[in-house]
Amino acid sequence: MQKLTTQVTSIVLNNKSPLLTEIETEKEATINIGGSDTGLSVPTLTVKGAGGTISLNYATEGIVYLQDLVFDCDTAGITRASRTGYEYADLYRVGKATLTENVKVVKASFSMVEELAVANEEFERIYDNAFSSCNLERLKVNSNTGSTALQNAVIGWLDVSENIEYPLNMQSIGTLYVGDDVVTYYIPKDYTTIPEKFEGASLLTLVYPENMAGVKYSSWYDFDGDGIMSIVNGYEYNYNENYGNVYSPDIEYEYSFGGKLDSNVSKWISRTVDYDNSGVPTIFFSNKDAFKYDGDGGFNKVEFPEGYLLLDADNNGLTDILTAEGSDLYINYRQTDGDYMKSKLRLTTNKEDVYNATYQVSGNWGDNLPSLSDGWMIWGSTSPSSYTDITLAVDLNKDGIPDLIDNNIGGILYNIGGTDYYSSPEKGEIHQCDLNGDGVLDYVLFDDSESKVYLMMYQQDGSYSQQLLIENNSVSNLWCKDFDHDGDIDILLPIDYT
């Protein structure tokens, strides 16, 4: 066994060199193999210490072949040093490469390796193209993983919990683990593959990018309980032909809703959810028609009261149903036995009711209603006399119970305990989002009447800080979304000068 221990950063092995089987580098080095007139075959080579990059060099005649390469070092990489290109790929070959548990950094490119064995599931850093077109059983990416490090790779299990927006540009992914605290996973826009299975203890919803065909008309659901999400796609050809499709990795199923949707208005599948916790999904259309899966390839229509809204009104994990009957609102609370308990909401505009309810909970006046203590929303205008079309259920005051918003008439119903709600005027249309990336939802208000847009940022002391973002008579609408996919929320304000 010929061993070399060296501090130099450039090493050359060719037909004129001793046949080394082990090289230990004290500094990261480039180990050049080949480069002479004739080819070179190296039966085995182990790299230790700081390690570095194996650079395969072109031979005038013959090939450069490294039969068994072991990286038992800090840094591992392979390159073709000269005359690179697809037409020369067969002139540089590595039979087997092994990355032991000591490898911390991986550089390009192991795609030229015929057989690859990787001991670690995670590395301190993986450079671009390092594992491109490789087959890997398990891998975890982090913020130091290059965006093209896994391009066209085949990966059995991929962990993106520390880099949730990592691009899915692989050839295939068996299981994608998103972390146990992720409730909604947004599939990156620049994807080339959809994983066969998604994992995460809290994962309930998948949101896929707008560039996916049919995104406007689709949702995801695991129909057969095998852990593999299927695409549920529905769209309208005309008033009498409406189709729903279920796509999974091994089947494509089409079901016609022709003639079954009630109103001749624009409609598409808006969500697929097990609303009654029965284990059977229900497809909800944009016009609020609903069809429950029968488990045998068909769907049965489910009747809901007009103007219904699905929510978890008491935060117990069961889906409740809010309905409007005349000028009254009711919440149908889902019970553990599957039945519903219908309760009428009591609305109040008496601020004493708010003070009393808050004091009973916290011992302080007004702590749980920051907009009441701030005053600007409460005193902005007259509270609506009735609510007939609640458009949003979100926890604005962070007490764990959703509040009710009617963006059509401009009103908020703050829950102050049980079925009691305080009716408050709404300064503008509410758009909820995490503006500062602290994991707590803030909201943006668009006051169309005064042409103002406000930012309401939730503070650690339980209050909101108010900031006037813009005042412009030509602002016509508002959208909150991460448009440039850099991890933070952007605000789009269309300006209408016509």
C-alpha positions as a printed NumPy array, in Angstrom:
array([[  0.   ,   0.   ,   0.   ],
       [  1.46 ,   3.322,  -1.108],
       [  0.386,   6.259,   1.093],
       [  1.049,   9.975,   0.672],
       [  0.598,  12.618,   3.38 ],
       [  1.078,  16.143,   2.107],
       [  0.401,  19.853,   2.669],
       [  0.456,  20.72 ,  -1.026],
       [ -2.826,  21.718,  -2.701],
       [ -2.138,  20.275,  -6.173],
       [ -1.232,  16.627,  -6.731],
       [ -0.661,  14.808, -10.05 ],
       [ -1.065,  11.078, -10.585],
       [ -0.24 ,   9.63 , -14.018],
       [  1.618,   6.745, -15.628],
       [  4.909,   8.162, -14.411],
       [  3.793,   8.448, -10.761],
       [  3.92 ,   5.83 ,  -8.009],
       [  0.688,   3.871,  -7.761],
       [ -0.814,   5.46 ,  -4.634],
       [ -3.729,   3.864,  -2.81 ],
       [ -4.171,   6.52 ,  -0.093],
       [ -3.673,  10.279,  -0.045],
       [ -4.049,  12.317,   3.139],
       [ -4.141,  16.065,   2.63 ],
       [ -3.644,  18.603,   5.391],
       [ -5.239,  21.284,   3.21 ],
       [ -8.016,  20.982,   0.666],
       [ -6.339,  19.893,  -2.538],
       [ -6.919,  19.107,  -6.209],
       [ -5.806,  15.613,  -7.135],
       [ -5.208,  15.388, -10.892],
       [ -5.433,  11.888, -12.339],
       [ -4.336,  11.136, -15.899],
       [ -3.231,  13.78 , -18.367],
       [ -0.525,  11.731, -20.084],
       [ -0.522,  10.38 , -23.616],
       [ -1.964,   7.026, -22.62 ],
       [ -4.894,   6.062, -20.429],
       [ -4.654,   5.26 , -16.75 ],
       [ -6.457,   2.729, -14.575],
       [ -6.391,   3.166, -10.798],
       [ -7.768,   0.129,  -8.925],
       [ -8.402,   1.881,  -5.601],
       [ -7.821,   5.262,  -3.992],
       [ -8.788,   6.565,  -0.562],
       [ -8.677,  10.287,   0.22 ],
       [ -8.312,  11.311,   3.868],
       [ -7.759,  14.444,   5.937],
       [ -8.983,  17.718,   4.453],
       [ -9.698,  15.987,   1.181],
       [-10.508,  17.875,  -1.979],
       [-11.488,  17.318,  -5.593],
       [-10.486,  14.479,  -7.885],
       [ -9.826,  15.974, -11.334],
       [ -9.879,  13.455, -14.186],
       [ -7.695,  14.576, -17.089],
       [ -7.946,  13.709, -20.76 ],
       [ -5.605,  11.121, -22.209],
       [ -4.613,  11.185, -25.879],
       [ -5.185,   7.452, -26.151],
       [ -7.25 ,   5.237, -23.896],
       [ -9.412,   6.213, -20.921],
       [ -8.882,   7.4  , -17.369],
       [-10.608,   4.919, -15.095],
       [-10.793,   5.022, -11.298],
       [-12.28 ,   1.734, -10.174],
       [-12.904,   2.267,  -6.442],
       [-12.752,   5.754,  -4.93 ],
       [-13.31 ,   6.372,  -1.197],
       [-13.675,   9.85 ,   0.29 ],
       [-12.954,   9.499,   4.015],
       [-12.249,  13.192,   4.443],
       [-13.806,  16.631,   4.999],
       [-14.42 ,  17.663,   1.365],
       [-15.274,  15.435,  -1.601],
       [-15.651,  16.293,  -5.274],
       [-15.032,  15.013,  -8.808],
       [-14.486,  17.001, -11.995],
       [-13.322,  16.495, -15.559],
       [-10.458,  18.923, -15.962],
       [-10.062,  19.243, -19.719],
       [-11.955,  18.784, -22.971],
       [-15.21 ,  18.397, -21.113],
       [-18.358,  17.642, -22.992],
       [-20.862,  14.899, -23.599],
       [-18.889,  13.441, -26.502],
       [-15.931,  12.799, -24.18 ],
       [-17.897,  11.409, -21.229],
       [-16.754,   7.816, -21.828],
       [-13.117,   8.872, -21.577],
       [-13.415,   9.652, -17.854],
       [-14.963,   7.016, -15.639],
       [-15.342,   6.207, -11.944],
       [-16.601,   2.725, -11.144],
       [-17.621,   3.212,  -7.515],
       [-17.389,   6.196,  -5.18 ],
       [-18.019,   6.024,  -1.439],
       [-18.607,   9.028,   0.802],
       [-18.04 ,   7.995,   4.427],
       [-19.589,   9.627,   7.495],
       [-16.544,  11.942,   7.735],
       [-17.483,  13.882,   4.592],
       [-18.886,  17.346,   5.436],
       [-18.787,  19.186,   2.094],
       [-19.671,  17.813,  -1.338],
       [-18.58 ,  19.473,  -4.576],
       [-19.417,  18.677,  -8.201],
       [-19.954,  16.289,  -9.734],
       [-20.757,  12.692,  -8.882],
       [-22.893,  12.201, -11.982],
       [-19.959,  10.446, -13.696],
       [-19.891,   7.733, -11.006],
       [-21.38 ,   4.378, -11.969],
       [-22.129,   3.324,  -8.377],
       [-22.457,   5.796,  -5.506],
       [-22.613,   5.015,  -1.772],
       [-23.344,   7.872,   0.653],
       [-23.2  ,   7.351,   4.418],
       [-24.6  ,  10.706,   5.594],
       [-28.109,  12.063,   5.106],
       [-27.007,  15.683,   5.613],
       [-23.911,  17.731,   4.823],
       [-22.675,  21.123,   5.947],
       [-22.683,  22.218,   2.318],
       [-23.545,  20.71 ,  -1.055],
       [-22.399,  22.659,  -4.098],
       [-24.379,  23.109,  -7.305],
       [-24.453,  19.988,  -9.522],
       [-22.777,  17.873,  -6.822],
       [-25.398,  15.109,  -6.919],
       [-27.051,  15.968, -10.217],
       [-28.399,  12.866, -12.026],
       [-27.41 ,  10.644,  -9.073],
       [-29.47 ,   8.02 ,  -7.237],
       [-29.723,   8.703,  -3.492],
       [-31.703,   6.807,  -0.883],
       [-32.057,   9.628,   1.684],
       [-30.909,  13.232,   1.87 ],
       [-31.602,  16.352,   3.903],
       [-31.084,  19.79 ,   2.367],
       [-30.384,  23.009,   4.243],
       [-29.615,  26.649,   3.495],
       [-26.156,  25.662,   2.21 ],
       [-27.454,  23.26 ,  -0.416],
       [-27.038,  24.603,  -3.948],
       [-30.238,  25.093,  -5.909],
       [-29.022,  22.722,  -8.673],
       [-27.201,  20.296,  -6.375],
       [-29.867,  17.62 ,  -6.921],
       [-30.999,  18.478, -10.424],
       [-32.331,  15.416, -12.305],
       [-31.475,  13.183,  -9.345],
       [-33.562,  10.213,  -8.221],
       [-34.158,  10.477,  -4.471],
       [-36.024,   8.019,  -2.315],
       [-36.567,  10.307,   0.707],
       [-35.871,  14.052,   0.763],
       [-36.009,  16.25 ,   3.865],
       [-36.629,  19.959,   3.125],
       [-37.635,  20.938,   6.672],
       [-34.687,  23.358,   7.01 ],
       [-35.082,  24.784,   3.495],
       [-38.815,  24.575,   2.837],
       [-38.613,  26.435,  -0.484],
       [-35.889,  24.238,  -1.957],
       [-36.591,  23.714,  -5.696],
       [-37.972,  20.308,  -6.651],
       [-35.892,  20.   ,  -9.828],
       [-35.142,  16.286,  -9.442],
       [-36.095,  13.495, -11.801],
       [-38.175,  11.828,  -9.105],
       [-38.817,  11.953,  -5.341],
       [-40.309,   9.075,  -3.413],
       [-41.162,  10.849,  -0.134],
       [-40.809,  14.548,   0.658],
       [-40.588,  15.37 ,   4.382],
       [-41.519,  19.011,   5.07 ],
       [-41.15 ,  19.047,   8.871],
       [-43.597,  18.36 ,  11.675],
       [-44.589,  22.008,  12.224],
       [-45.63 ,  22.764,   8.615],
       [-49.408,  22.844,   8.171],
       [-49.45 ,  24.115,   4.58 ],
       [-46.699,  23.252,   2.098],
       [-46.288,  25.438,  -0.978],
       [-44.796,  23.469,  -3.854],
       [-42.03 ,  25.647,  -5.353],
       [-42.871,  27.404,  -8.601],
       [-39.914,  26.062, -10.562],
       [-40.637,  22.367, -10.021],
       [-39.914,  19.522, -12.427],
       [-41.377,  16.7  , -10.351],
       [-44.105,  16.124,  -7.788],
       [-43.19 ,  13.748,  -4.939],
       [-45.107,  10.508,  -4.721],
       [-45.703,  11.057,  -1.012],
       [-45.625,  13.997,   1.406],
       [-44.803,  13.63 ,   5.113],
       [-45.169,  15.964,   8.094],
       [-46.995,  15.497,  11.392],
       [-49.008,  18.729,  10.989],
       [-49.286,  18.74 ,   7.191],
       [-52.884,  19.257,   6.079],
       [-52.728,  21.225,   2.845],
       [-50.628,  21.316,  -0.308],
       [-50.606,  24.439,  -2.458],
       [-49.109,  24.097,  -5.897],
       [-47.831,  26.888,  -8.152],
       [-49.838,  28.828, -10.685],
       [-47.728,  27.536, -13.552],
       [-49.109,  24.029, -13.008],
       [-51.809,  23.245, -15.556],
       [-55.278,  23.715, -14.13 ],
       [-54.091,  25.306, -10.879],
       [-57.101,  27.592, -10.727],
       [-59.414,  24.632, -10.816],
       [-57.625,  22.14 ,  -8.577],
       [-56.817,  20.95 ,  -5.08 ],
       [-55.035,  17.982,  -3.499],
       [-56.302,  15.082,  -1.435],
       [-55.18 ,  11.576,  -0.449],
       [-58.272,   9.726,  -1.685],
       [-57.23 ,   6.161,  -0.896],
       [-55.288,   6.811,   2.322],
       [-51.968,   5.502,   1.004],
       [-50.111,   8.709,   1.864],
       [-49.901,   9.754,  -1.799],
       [-51.67 ,  12.986,  -2.67 ],
       [-53.875,  13.014,  -5.775],
       [-54.676,  16.097,  -7.823],
       [-58.385,  16.897,  -7.849],
       [-59.05 ,  18.947, -10.956],
       [-62.44 ,  20.415, -11.898],
       [-63.451,  22.867, -14.577],
       [-66.422,  23.933, -16.648],
       [-66.67 ,  23.32 , -20.386],
       [-70.116,  24.914, -20.531],
       [-73.214,  25.211, -18.392],
       [-74.115,  21.525, -18.742],
       [-70.719,  19.81 , -18.807],
       [-68.661,  20.018, -15.634],
       [-65.908,  17.518, -14.984],
       [-63.868,  16.521, -11.986],
       [-60.647,  14.56 , -12.339],
       [-58.541,  12.707,  -9.8  ],
       [-54.906,  12.174, -10.811],
       [-52.507,  10.008,  -8.817],
       [-49.145,   8.461,  -9.751],
       [-50.821,   5.286, -11.012],
       [-54.39 ,   6.236, -12.058],
       [-56.358,   8.909, -13.825],
       [-60.053,   8.985, -13.054],
       [-62.63 ,  11.311, -14.539],
       [-66.09 ,  11.982, -13.171],
       [-68.684,  14.185, -14.871],
       [-70.694,  16.655, -12.824],
       [-72.67 ,  17.55 , -15.946],
       [-76.05 ,  19.043, -15.063],
       [-75.462,  18.623, -11.297],
       [-74.25 ,  22.116, -10.464],
       [-77.051,  24.476,  -9.564],
       [-76.24 ,  27.901, -10.949],
       [-74.913,  28.953, -14.34 ],
       [-72.081,  30.995, -12.886],
       [-68.337,  30.656, -13.031],
       [-67.407,  27.609, -10.972],
       [-64.439,  25.389, -10.286],
       [-63.2  ,  23.126,  -7.522],
       [-62.104,  25.399,  -4.705],
       [-61.147,  22.833,  -2.071],
       [-61.315,  19.145,  -1.166],
       [-61.662,  18.448,   2.549],
       [-63.009,  15.927,   5.036],
       [-65.35 ,  18.529,   6.543],
       [-67.23 ,  16.093,   8.801],
       [-64.2  ,  14.09 ,  10.012],
       [-65.719,  10.94 ,   8.534],
       [-62.591,   9.911,   6.655],
       [-64.364,  10.601,   3.349],
       [-63.537,  13.771,   1.374],
       [-66.016,  16.271,  -0.015],
       [-65.342,  18.421,  -3.097],
       [-66.47 ,  22.045,  -2.769],
       [-67.04 ,  24.155,  -5.874],
       [-66.606,  27.919,  -6.068],
       [-70.38 ,  28.422,  -6.214],
       [-70.573,  26.444,  -2.913],
       [-72.042,  23.279,  -4.399],
       [-70.584,  20.27 ,  -2.546],
       [-70.208,  16.598,  -3.521],
       [-69.102,  13.853,  -1.129],
       [-67.033,  10.93 ,  -2.417],
       [-68.879,   7.601,  -2.164],
       [-65.707,   5.508,  -2.026],
       [-66.571,   3.701,  -5.256],
       [-65.781,   6.205,  -7.979],
       [-68.839,   8.428,  -7.586],
       [-69.975,  11.552,  -5.757],
       [-73.209,  12.379,  -3.959],
       [-74.391,  15.945,  -3.573],
       [-74.368,  17.343,  -0.037],
       [-76.874,  20.043,   0.801],
       [-75.649,  23.034,   2.777],
       [-77.6  ,  26.153,   3.738],
       [-77.077,  29.11 ,   1.444],
       [-74.128,  31.294,   2.322],
       [-72.407,  28.686,   4.502],
       [-68.79 ,  28.957,   5.69 ],
       [-66.631,  26.134,   7.026],
       [-64.578,  26.945,  10.141],
       [-63.429,  25.548,  13.467],
       [-65.423,  27.974,  15.609],
       [-64.418,  26.513,  18.992],
       [-60.869,  25.425,  18.082],
       [-61.436,  21.767,  18.959],
       [-60.199,  20.28 ,  15.68 ],
       [-63.685,  19.583,  14.259],
       [-65.078,  21.427,  11.252],
       [-68.137,  23.539,  12.104],
       [-70.547,  25.256,   9.689],
       [-71.642,  28.887,   9.889],
       [-74.941,  29.762,   8.222],
       [-77.112,  32.85 ,   7.8  ],
       [-80.867,  32.708,   8.184],
       [-82.446,  36.059,   7.443],
       [-80.584,  38.607,   9.561],
       [-79.367,  35.981,  12.062],
       [-76.158,  33.964,  12.114],
       [-75.845,  30.413,  13.392],
       [-72.918,  28.114,  14.038],
       [-73.54 ,  24.41 ,  13.658],
       [-70.95 ,  22.915,  16.028],
       [-69.699,  19.501,  14.979],
       [-69.949,  16.954,  17.801],
       [-67.657,  13.994,  18.362],
       [-70.501,  11.609,  17.447],
       [-70.92 ,  13.29 ,  14.058],
       [-74.051,  15.289,  14.886],
       [-74.269,  19.088,  14.871],
       [-75.389,  21.396,  17.654],
       [-76.957,  24.544,  16.205],
       [-76.443,  27.771,  18.151],
       [-77.527,  31.315,  17.329],
       [-74.863,  33.996,  17.63 ],
       [-75.508,  36.911,  19.981],
       [-74.18 ,  40.132,  18.523],
       [-73.505,  43.173,  20.675],
       [-72.239,  46.705,  20.136],
       [-72.027,  47.383,  23.877],
       [-68.384,  47.973,  24.742],
       [-69.078,  47.019,  28.344],
       [-69.701,  43.463,  27.153],
       [-66.208,  43.44 ,  25.654],
       [-64.606,  44.858,  28.786],
       [-66.378,  42.368,  31.031],
       [-65.578,  39.361,  28.82 ],
       [-61.931,  40.371,  28.528],
       [-61.557,  41.066,  32.238],
       [-62.914,  37.628,  33.096],
       [-60.279,  36.018,  30.879],
       [-57.175,  38.1  ,  31.591],
       [-57.936,  40.419,  34.511],
       [-57.182,  43.431,  32.313],
       [-59.415,  45.723,  30.326],
       [-59.364,  45.315,  26.572],
       [-56.212,  43.171,  26.309],
       [-57.696,  40.705,  23.826],
       [-59.174,  43.316,  21.49 ],
       [-56.278,  45.471,  20.306],
       [-58.426,  47.258,  17.748],
       [-60.81 ,  48.263,  20.545],
       [-58.021,  49.699,  22.665],
       [-56.453,  51.384,  19.627],
       [-59.868,  52.768,  18.751],
       [-59.288,  53.514,  15.097],
       [-61.303,  50.552,  13.818],
       [-64.059,  50.74 ,  16.398],
       [-64.72 ,  54.447,  15.965],
       [-64.263,  54.472,  12.208],
       [-67.932,  54.196,  11.244],
       [-71.24 ,  52.695,  12.257],
       [-71.317,  48.954,  12.868],
       [-73.369,  46.952,  10.347],
       [-76.879,  46.193,  11.55 ],
       [-76.793,  42.638,  10.2  ],
       [-74.386,  40.147,   8.65 ],
       [-75.544,  37.823,   5.897],
       [-72.386,  36.822,   4.036],
       [-69.364,  36.144,   6.235],
       [-66.4  ,  35.925,   3.88 ],
       [-63.534,  35.072,   6.234],
       [-62.969,  33.409,   9.614],
       [-59.604,  34.345,  11.164],
       [-58.307,  34.932,  14.673],
       [-57.618,  38.667,  14.565],
       [-57.186,  39.214,  18.299],
       [-55.076,  36.079,  18.906],
       [-57.3  ,  34.525,  21.557],
       [-57.385,  31.139,  19.811],
       [-60.951,  31.497,  18.491],
       [-61.663,  32.71 ,  14.931],
       [-63.374,  36.051,  14.455],
       [-65.795,  36.606,  11.582],
       [-65.307,  39.111,   8.775],
       [-67.773,  40.353,   6.188],
       [-65.702,  42.161,   3.57 ],
       [-68.82 ,  42.87 ,   1.526],
       [-70.479,  45.2  ,   4.032],
       [-67.387,  46.121,   6.032],
       [-67.765,  44.551,   9.452],
       [-65.969,  42.358,  11.965],
       [-67.469,  40.104,  14.619],
       [-64.971,  39.597,  17.449],
       [-65.597,  36.499,  19.54 ],
       [-65.793,  37.51 ,  23.207],
       [-66.701,  34.08 ,  24.555],
       [-68.958,  31.212,  23.473],
       [-71.486,  32.433,  20.92 ],
       [-71.13 ,  36.102,  21.925],
       [-69.59 ,  38.404,  19.305],
       [-68.817,  42.108,  19.377],
       [-69.842,  43.881,  16.162],
       [-67.215,  46.316,  14.968],
       [-67.045,  48.517,  11.879],
       [-64.304,  47.511,   9.488],
       [-61.984,  50.19 ,   8.238],
       [-61.376,  48.332,   5.001],
       [-61.137,  44.995,   3.27 ],
       [-58.977,  42.604,   5.294],
       [-56.157,  40.536,   3.776],
       [-54.418,  38.313,   6.319],
       [-50.732,  37.412,   5.951],
       [-47.486,  37.202,   7.931],
       [-45.897,  40.521,   7.019],
       [-42.728,  40.349,   9.137],
       [-42.002,  36.621,   9.005],
       [-42.394,  35.994,  12.746],
       [-44.872,  33.165,  12.224],
       [-47.828,  35.219,  13.519],
       [-50.464,  36.415,  11.067],
       [-50.788,  40.168,  10.581],
       [-53.177,  41.836,   8.18 ],
       [-53.424,  44.507,   5.517],
       [-56.48 ,  46.751,   5.267],
       [-57.628,  48.307,   2.03 ],
       [-59.966,  51.228,   2.724],
       [-61.533,  51.758,  -0.672],
       [-63.699,  54.662,   0.502],
       [-60.655,  56.713,   1.592],
       [-58.195,  55.145,  -0.886],
       [-55.847,  54.138,   1.933],
       [-53.92 ,  50.967,   2.615],
       [-52.904,  50.194,   6.213],
       [-50.439,  47.647,   7.568],
       [-51.476,  46.117,  10.903],
       [-48.476,  44.357,  12.475],
       [-49.073,  42.109,  15.474],
       [-46.7  ,  42.91 ,  18.36 ],
       [-45.384,  40.604,  21.079],
       [-47.332,  42.493,  23.739],
       [-50.606,  41.548,  22.001],
       [-51.258,  44.87 ,  20.303],
       [-51.164,  45.905,  16.663],
       [-48.964,  48.629,  15.252],
       [-50.666,  50.647,  12.527],
       [-48.812,  52.014,   9.503],
       [-50.293,  53.898,   6.553],
       [-48.702,  52.253,   3.523],
       [-50.19 ,  54.414,   0.776],
       [-52.941,  56.937,   0.126],
       [-53.827,  57.11 ,  -3.536],
       [-57.202,  57.662,  -5.147],
       [-56.208,  55.423,  -8.058],
       [-55.566,  52.243,  -6.025],
       [-58.174,  49.79 ,  -7.298],
       [-57.396,  46.545,  -5.482],
       [-54.877,  44.717,  -3.301],
       [-53.133,  41.343,  -3.298],
       [-50.743,  39.908,  -0.69 ],
       [-48.437,  37.141,  -1.902],
       [-44.773,  36.173,  -2.218],
       [-44.647,  37.141,  -5.89 ],
       [-40.867,  36.911,  -6.292],
       [-40.478,  33.742,  -4.164],
       [-37.85 ,  35.262,  -1.872],
       [-39.587,  34.115,   1.312],
       [-41.41 ,  37.285,   2.319],
       [-44.824,  38.728,   1.567],
       [-45.147,  41.285,  -1.233],
       [-48.092,  43.661,  -1.636],
       [-49.438,  44.357,  -5.124],
       [-51.421,  47.569,  -5.516],
       [-52.916,  48.027,  -9.031],
       [-53.166,  51.688,  -9.974],
       [-56.065,  52.609, -12.221],
       [-55.52 ,  55.944, -13.989],
       [-58.411,  55.589, -16.416]])
